[in-house]
Amino acid sequence: MLPEIAFLHKKILMKVVDDINEWKEQAVVATIGFFDGVHPGHRFLIGEMRRIASERRLPAAIITFPVHPRIVLQSDYRPKLLNSFDEKLELLAKTGIDYIAVMNFTPSLAALTAREFIVEVLSMQWRVKTLLIGYDHRFGHLRSDGFEQYVAYGRGCGMEVVGAEACSAGGVTFSSSVIRQLLQKGDVAGAARILGYFYRLKGHVVNGYKLGRSIGFPTANIAVDEAFKVIPPAGSYAVWVTVGGERHKGMLYTGSRPTVSDDSDNISIEVNIFDFSKDIYDEPVTVEFVEFIREDMKFDSLDELKAQMQADKCKADGILEKRKC
């Protein structure tokens, strides 16, 4: 079970509840979704929910799922995630909500119609009195119903159903899919502009090839904790690296190491932390992607690789001096 009291952030207490038997509230304002990325569109929706909750003098609750619902419906589905579940909770904790209700998405839940879900789950179990629905959100078996039907089903059980407007800026509607597309093209700076924060990978340092050490650029090889996280494409990136509670400048390489290996399927993630010499094997590490530096390439010699890495470091250092947050 998740701890009920999970975060204390800026004097805002957020409770995480994953057992309906522990749910004590008799009425809440809620919204529901997977909230991958917790981007400005999500934060706009959550802000609207908090405003409505304040007007009605009720607690504000987000109802979400620990794993992507499609995995339950399609066992071979491999989502491309912007956040691990823990990262998502950490980001949601900063929005000032009162509760996160964690609901396991099961085949039986997926089989419910929209009416059954609203009445039997949201109203009777979680006691939602006002439900705020995202502008493009659909739920229920086959997603056959729409907003007008949701309003009618809510009215039948004493629930107010409210629709939210889309959130956009500069002609771009914020969405997780747009952010994924940018990351998969290597445009980590563009993704950060939409997310409102640098895209992160969290993992642990594992044994590597130790080639970087031999040419003056020791690297920490990272095993990413969340198997379904989006990994930006092969190349080098300017990054911030947090290890041992301290944040450092660095540059990250991901790719198949074509200068020294012919195994194009063996992809590694390596980070060189600037002016850093501590042994951090098996330590947790967080990498924040700031800007793409160059594509992966094969060099004719290790001396050429070393010279390029020196140029990469100079470029990354300049980028990071300007992009600290």
Coordinates of C-alpha atoms in Angstrom, one line a residue:
M1 CA 0.0 0.0 0.0
L2 CA 1.1 3.5 -0.7
P3 CA 1.7 5.8 2.3
E4 CA -1.4 7.9 2.8
I5 CA 0.5 11.0 3.7
A6 CA 3.0 11.2 0.9
F7 CA 4.3 14.7 0.4
L8 CA 4.6 18.0 2.3
H9 CA 5.4 20.7 -0.2
K10 CA 5.4 24.4 0.7
K11 CA 3.1 23.8 3.6
I12 CA 0.6 22.0 1.3
L13 CA -0.3 18.5 2.5
M14 CA -1.2 16.0 -0.2
K15 CA -2.5 12.6 0.7
V16 CA -2.2 9.6 -1.6
V17 CA -4.8 6.9 -1.1
D18 CA -4.9 3.7 -3.0
D19 CA -7.4 1.7 -0.8
I20 CA -11.0 2.7 -1.1
N21 CA -11.5 1.4 2.5
E22 CA -9.2 4.2 3.6
W23 CA -11.2 6.9 1.8
K24 CA -12.8 9.2 4.5
E25 CA -14.1 12.1 2.5
Q26 CA -17.9 12.4 2.0
A27 CA -17.7 14.8 -1.0
V28 CA -14.9 15.9 -3.3
V29 CA -14.3 17.8 -6.5
A30 CA -12.3 15.5 -8.8
T31 CA -10.7 15.1 -12.2
I32 CA -9.5 11.8 -13.7
G33 CA -6.7 10.9 -16.0
F34 CA -3.2 9.4 -16.4
F35 CA -1.5 12.8 -16.4
D36 CA 1.7 11.7 -18.0
G37 CA 4.2 14.5 -17.9
V38 CA 2.1 16.8 -15.7
H39 CA 2.5 19.4 -18.4
P40 CA 0.9 22.9 -18.5
G41 CA -2.3 21.5 -20.0
H42 CA -2.6 19.2 -17.0
R43 CA -1.7 21.9 -14.6
F44 CA -4.3 24.2 -16.1
L45 CA -7.0 21.5 -15.6
I46 CA -5.8 20.9 -12.0
G47 CA -5.9 24.7 -11.4
E48 CA -9.5 24.8 -12.6
M49 CA -10.4 21.9 -10.4
R50 CA -8.8 23.7 -7.4
R51 CA -10.8 26.9 -8.2
I52 CA -14.0 25.0 -8.4
A53 CA -13.2 23.1 -5.2
S54 CA -12.5 26.3 -3.4
E55 CA -15.8 27.8 -4.5
R56 CA -17.7 24.7 -3.3
R57 CA -15.6 24.4 -0.1
L58 CA -14.7 20.9 -0.9
P59 CA -11.4 19.0 -1.1
A60 CA -9.8 18.6 -4.6
A61 CA -8.8 15.1 -5.7
I62 CA -7.0 13.7 -8.7
I63 CA -8.0 10.2 -9.7
T64 CA -5.2 8.4 -11.6
F65 CA -3.6 5.0 -12.3
P66 CA -0.3 3.5 -11.3
V67 CA 0.3 1.9 -14.8
H68 CA -0.9 2.9 -18.2
P69 CA -4.5 1.6 -18.7
R70 CA -3.7 0.3 -22.2
I71 CA -1.2 -2.3 -20.7
V72 CA -4.1 -4.0 -19.0
L73 CA -6.1 -4.1 -22.3
Q74 CA -3.2 -5.1 -24.5
S75 CA -0.5 -7.1 -22.7
D76 CA 2.2 -6.5 -25.4
Y77 CA 1.7 -2.7 -25.4
R78 CA 4.8 -0.7 -24.5
P79 CA 3.9 2.8 -23.6
K80 CA 6.4 5.7 -24.1
L81 CA 6.2 7.4 -20.7
L82 CA 7.3 10.9 -19.8
N83 CA 7.2 10.1 -16.0
S84 CA 7.5 7.1 -13.8
F85 CA 4.7 6.8 -11.3
D86 CA 6.9 8.2 -8.5
E87 CA 7.9 11.2 -10.7
K88 CA 4.3 11.9 -11.5
L89 CA 3.3 11.9 -7.8
E90 CA 6.2 14.3 -7.1
L91 CA 5.1 16.7 -9.8
L92 CA 1.4 16.5 -8.8
A93 CA 2.4 17.2 -5.2
K94 CA 3.5 20.7 -6.4
T95 CA 0.0 21.6 -7.7
G96 CA -1.6 22.1 -4.3
I97 CA -4.2 19.4 -4.5
D98 CA -5.6 17.7 -1.4
Y99 CA -5.7 14.1 -2.6
I100 CA -4.4 11.7 -5.2
A101 CA -6.8 8.7 -5.4
V102 CA -4.9 5.8 -7.0
M103 CA -7.1 3.3 -8.8
N104 CA -5.9 0.1 -10.2
F105 CA -7.1 -0.3 -13.8
T106 CA -8.4 -3.8 -14.2
P107 CA -10.2 -5.7 -16.9
S108 CA -13.4 -5.5 -14.9
L109 CA -13.0 -1.7 -14.6
A110 CA -12.3 -1.4 -18.3
A111 CA -15.6 -3.3 -19.0
L112 CA -17.7 -0.8 -17.2
T113 CA -19.8 1.6 -19.3
A114 CA -19.4 5.3 -18.8
R115 CA -22.6 5.4 -16.8
E116 CA -21.5 2.5 -14.6
F117 CA -18.2 4.1 -14.0
I118 CA -19.7 7.4 -13.0
V119 CA -22.4 6.0 -10.8
E120 CA -20.8 2.9 -9.3
V121 CA -17.1 4.0 -9.0
L122 CA -16.8 7.8 -9.0
S123 CA -20.1 8.6 -7.1
M124 CA -20.6 5.6 -4.8
Q125 CA -17.0 4.7 -4.0
W126 CA -15.0 7.9 -4.2
R127 CA -18.0 10.1 -3.5
V128 CA -17.3 12.6 -6.2
K129 CA -19.8 15.5 -6.1
T130 CA -18.3 17.6 -8.9
L131 CA -16.3 16.0 -11.8
L132 CA -14.2 18.1 -14.0
I133 CA -13.4 16.5 -17.4
G134 CA -10.6 17.4 -19.7
Y135 CA -11.6 18.8 -23.1
D136 CA -10.6 15.6 -24.9
H137 CA -11.0 13.0 -22.2
R138 CA -13.2 9.9 -22.8
F139 CA -13.8 6.9 -20.6
G140 CA -16.1 3.9 -20.3
H141 CA -16.2 0.7 -22.4
L142 CA -15.3 1.5 -26.0
R143 CA -15.4 5.2 -25.1
S144 CA -18.7 5.3 -26.9
D145 CA -20.3 8.1 -24.9
G146 CA -19.4 11.8 -24.9
F147 CA -19.6 14.8 -22.6
E148 CA -23.4 15.3 -22.9
Q149 CA -24.0 11.7 -21.8
Y150 CA -21.6 12.2 -18.8
V151 CA -23.6 15.2 -17.7
A152 CA -26.8 13.2 -17.8
Y153 CA -25.3 10.2 -16.0
G154 CA -23.9 12.6 -13.3
R155 CA -27.2 14.4 -12.9
G156 CA -28.9 11.0 -12.3
C157 CA -26.7 10.3 -9.2
G158 CA -26.4 13.9 -7.9
M159 CA -23.0 14.6 -9.5
E160 CA -22.2 17.8 -11.3
V161 CA -20.1 17.2 -14.4
V162 CA -18.2 20.2 -15.8
G163 CA -16.1 20.4 -19.0
A164 CA -12.7 22.1 -19.1
E165 CA -11.4 24.2 -22.0
A166 CA -8.2 23.2 -23.8
C167 CA -5.0 25.0 -22.7
S168 CA -2.8 26.3 -25.5
A169 CA -0.2 29.0 -26.1
G170 CA 1.3 30.2 -29.4
G171 CA -1.1 28.1 -31.3
V172 CA 0.1 24.9 -29.7
T173 CA -2.2 22.8 -27.6
F174 CA -0.3 21.2 -24.7
S175 CA -0.4 17.4 -25.0
S176 CA 1.8 14.5 -23.9
S177 CA 1.9 13.2 -27.5
V178 CA 3.4 16.4 -28.8
I179 CA 6.1 16.3 -26.1
R180 CA 6.9 12.6 -26.9
Q181 CA 7.3 13.5 -30.5
L182 CA 9.8 16.3 -29.7
L183 CA 11.8 14.0 -27.4
Q184 CA 11.9 11.2 -30.0
K185 CA 13.4 13.7 -32.4
G186 CA 16.0 14.8 -29.9
D187 CA 14.4 18.3 -29.4
V188 CA 14.8 18.2 -25.6
A189 CA 14.9 22.0 -25.4
G190 CA 11.5 22.2 -27.2
A191 CA 10.1 19.5 -24.9
A192 CA 11.3 21.5 -21.9
R193 CA 9.6 24.6 -23.2
I194 CA 6.2 22.8 -23.3
L195 CA 6.7 20.8 -20.1
G196 CA 7.8 23.8 -18.1
Y197 CA 10.8 21.8 -16.7
F198 CA 13.7 19.8 -18.1
Y199 CA 12.9 16.3 -19.1
R200 CA 14.4 13.8 -16.7
L201 CA 15.7 10.3 -16.5
K202 CA 16.2 8.6 -13.1
G203 CA 18.3 5.5 -12.7
H204 CA 21.3 3.9 -11.0
V205 CA 25.0 3.9 -12.0
V206 CA 26.1 0.5 -13.3
N207 CA 29.3 -1.0 -14.6
G208 CA 30.3 0.3 -18.0
Y209 CA 33.0 -0.1 -20.5
K210 CA 35.4 2.4 -18.9
L211 CA 36.6 3.7 -22.3
G212 CA 35.8 7.3 -21.3
R213 CA 38.3 7.1 -18.4
S214 CA 41.1 6.1 -20.7
I215 CA 40.7 9.2 -22.8
G216 CA 40.1 11.7 -20.0
F217 CA 36.3 11.7 -19.9
P218 CA 35.1 9.2 -17.3
T219 CA 31.5 8.4 -17.6
A220 CA 28.8 6.9 -15.4
N221 CA 26.7 4.3 -17.2
I222 CA 23.0 4.6 -16.2
A223 CA 20.4 1.9 -16.0
V224 CA 17.1 3.8 -16.2
D225 CA 14.6 2.8 -13.4
E226 CA 11.4 3.1 -15.5
A227 CA 11.5 0.6 -18.4
F228 CA 8.9 2.5 -20.4
K229 CA 10.5 6.0 -20.2
V230 CA 11.1 7.8 -23.5
I231 CA 14.8 7.8 -24.3
P232 CA 15.9 10.6 -26.6
P233 CA 17.6 9.4 -29.8
A234 CA 21.3 8.6 -30.1
G235 CA 23.6 11.6 -29.7
S236 CA 25.2 13.9 -27.2
Y237 CA 23.3 16.3 -24.9
A238 CA 24.0 19.0 -22.4
V239 CA 22.5 17.9 -19.0
W240 CA 22.3 18.6 -15.4
V241 CA 23.2 15.7 -13.2
T242 CA 22.0 15.2 -9.6
V243 CA 23.8 12.7 -7.5
G244 CA 24.2 12.5 -3.7
G245 CA 21.9 15.5 -3.4
E246 CA 24.1 17.8 -5.5
R247 CA 23.5 19.1 -9.0
H248 CA 26.4 19.2 -11.5
K249 CA 27.0 20.2 -15.1
G250 CA 27.5 17.3 -17.5
M251 CA 27.1 15.9 -20.9
L252 CA 25.2 12.7 -21.8
Y253 CA 25.8 10.3 -24.6
T254 CA 23.3 7.6 -25.7
G255 CA 24.0 5.3 -28.6
S256 CA 25.8 2.2 -29.8
R257 CA 29.4 3.5 -29.5
P258 CA 30.2 3.0 -33.2
T259 CA 33.8 4.1 -32.9
V260 CA 34.7 1.1 -30.8
S261 CA 31.8 -1.4 -31.4
D262 CA 29.9 -2.9 -34.3
D263 CA 26.9 -3.9 -32.1
S264 CA 24.3 -1.4 -33.2
D265 CA 21.7 -3.1 -31.0
N266 CA 23.6 -2.5 -27.8
I267 CA 22.6 1.0 -26.7
S268 CA 24.2 2.6 -23.7
I269 CA 23.5 5.7 -21.7
E270 CA 26.6 7.4 -20.3
V271 CA 27.1 10.7 -18.6
N272 CA 30.3 12.6 -18.0
I273 CA 29.9 14.8 -14.9
F274 CA 32.1 17.8 -15.1
D275 CA 34.9 18.3 -12.5
F276 CA 33.7 15.2 -10.6
S277 CA 35.8 12.3 -9.4
K278 CA 33.7 10.4 -6.7
D279 CA 32.9 6.7 -7.0
I280 CA 29.1 6.6 -7.5
Y281 CA 28.7 3.0 -8.6
D282 CA 25.2 1.8 -7.7
E283 CA 24.1 5.3 -6.6
P284 CA 20.8 6.8 -7.8
V285 CA 21.2 9.6 -10.3
T286 CA 18.9 12.0 -12.1
V287 CA 19.7 13.5 -15.4
E288 CA 17.9 16.6 -16.8
F289 CA 18.1 17.1 -20.6
V290 CA 18.8 20.7 -21.4
E291 CA 19.9 20.8 -25.1
F292 CA 20.9 18.5 -28.0
I293 CA 24.6 18.9 -28.9
R294 CA 25.3 16.6 -31.8
E295 CA 24.2 13.4 -33.5
D296 CA 26.0 10.1 -32.9
M297 CA 28.9 9.5 -35.2
K298 CA 31.8 7.1 -35.8
F299 CA 35.4 8.5 -35.5
D300 CA 38.5 7.1 -37.2
S301 CA 40.5 7.1 -34.0
L302 CA 40.2 7.6 -30.2
D303 CA 42.1 10.8 -30.6
E304 CA 39.4 12.2 -32.9
L305 CA 36.8 11.0 -30.4
K306 CA 38.6 12.7 -27.5
A307 CA 38.9 16.0 -29.5
Q308 CA 35.2 15.9 -30.3
M309 CA 34.3 15.2 -26.6
Q310 CA 36.4 18.2 -25.6
A311 CA 34.5 20.4 -28.0
D312 CA 31.2 18.9 -26.8
K313 CA 32.2 19.7 -23.2
C314 CA 32.9 23.4 -24.1
K315 CA 29.6 23.7 -25.9
A316 CA 27.7 22.0 -23.0
D317 CA 29.3 24.1 -20.4
G318 CA 28.3 27.3 -22.3
I319 CA 24.7 26.0 -22.6
L320 CA 24.4 25.1 -19.0
E321 CA 25.7 28.5 -17.8
K322 CA 22.6 30.0 -19.4
R323 CA 20.1 27.2 -18.6
K324 CA 20.2 26.5 -14.9
C325 CA 16.4 26.0 -14.5

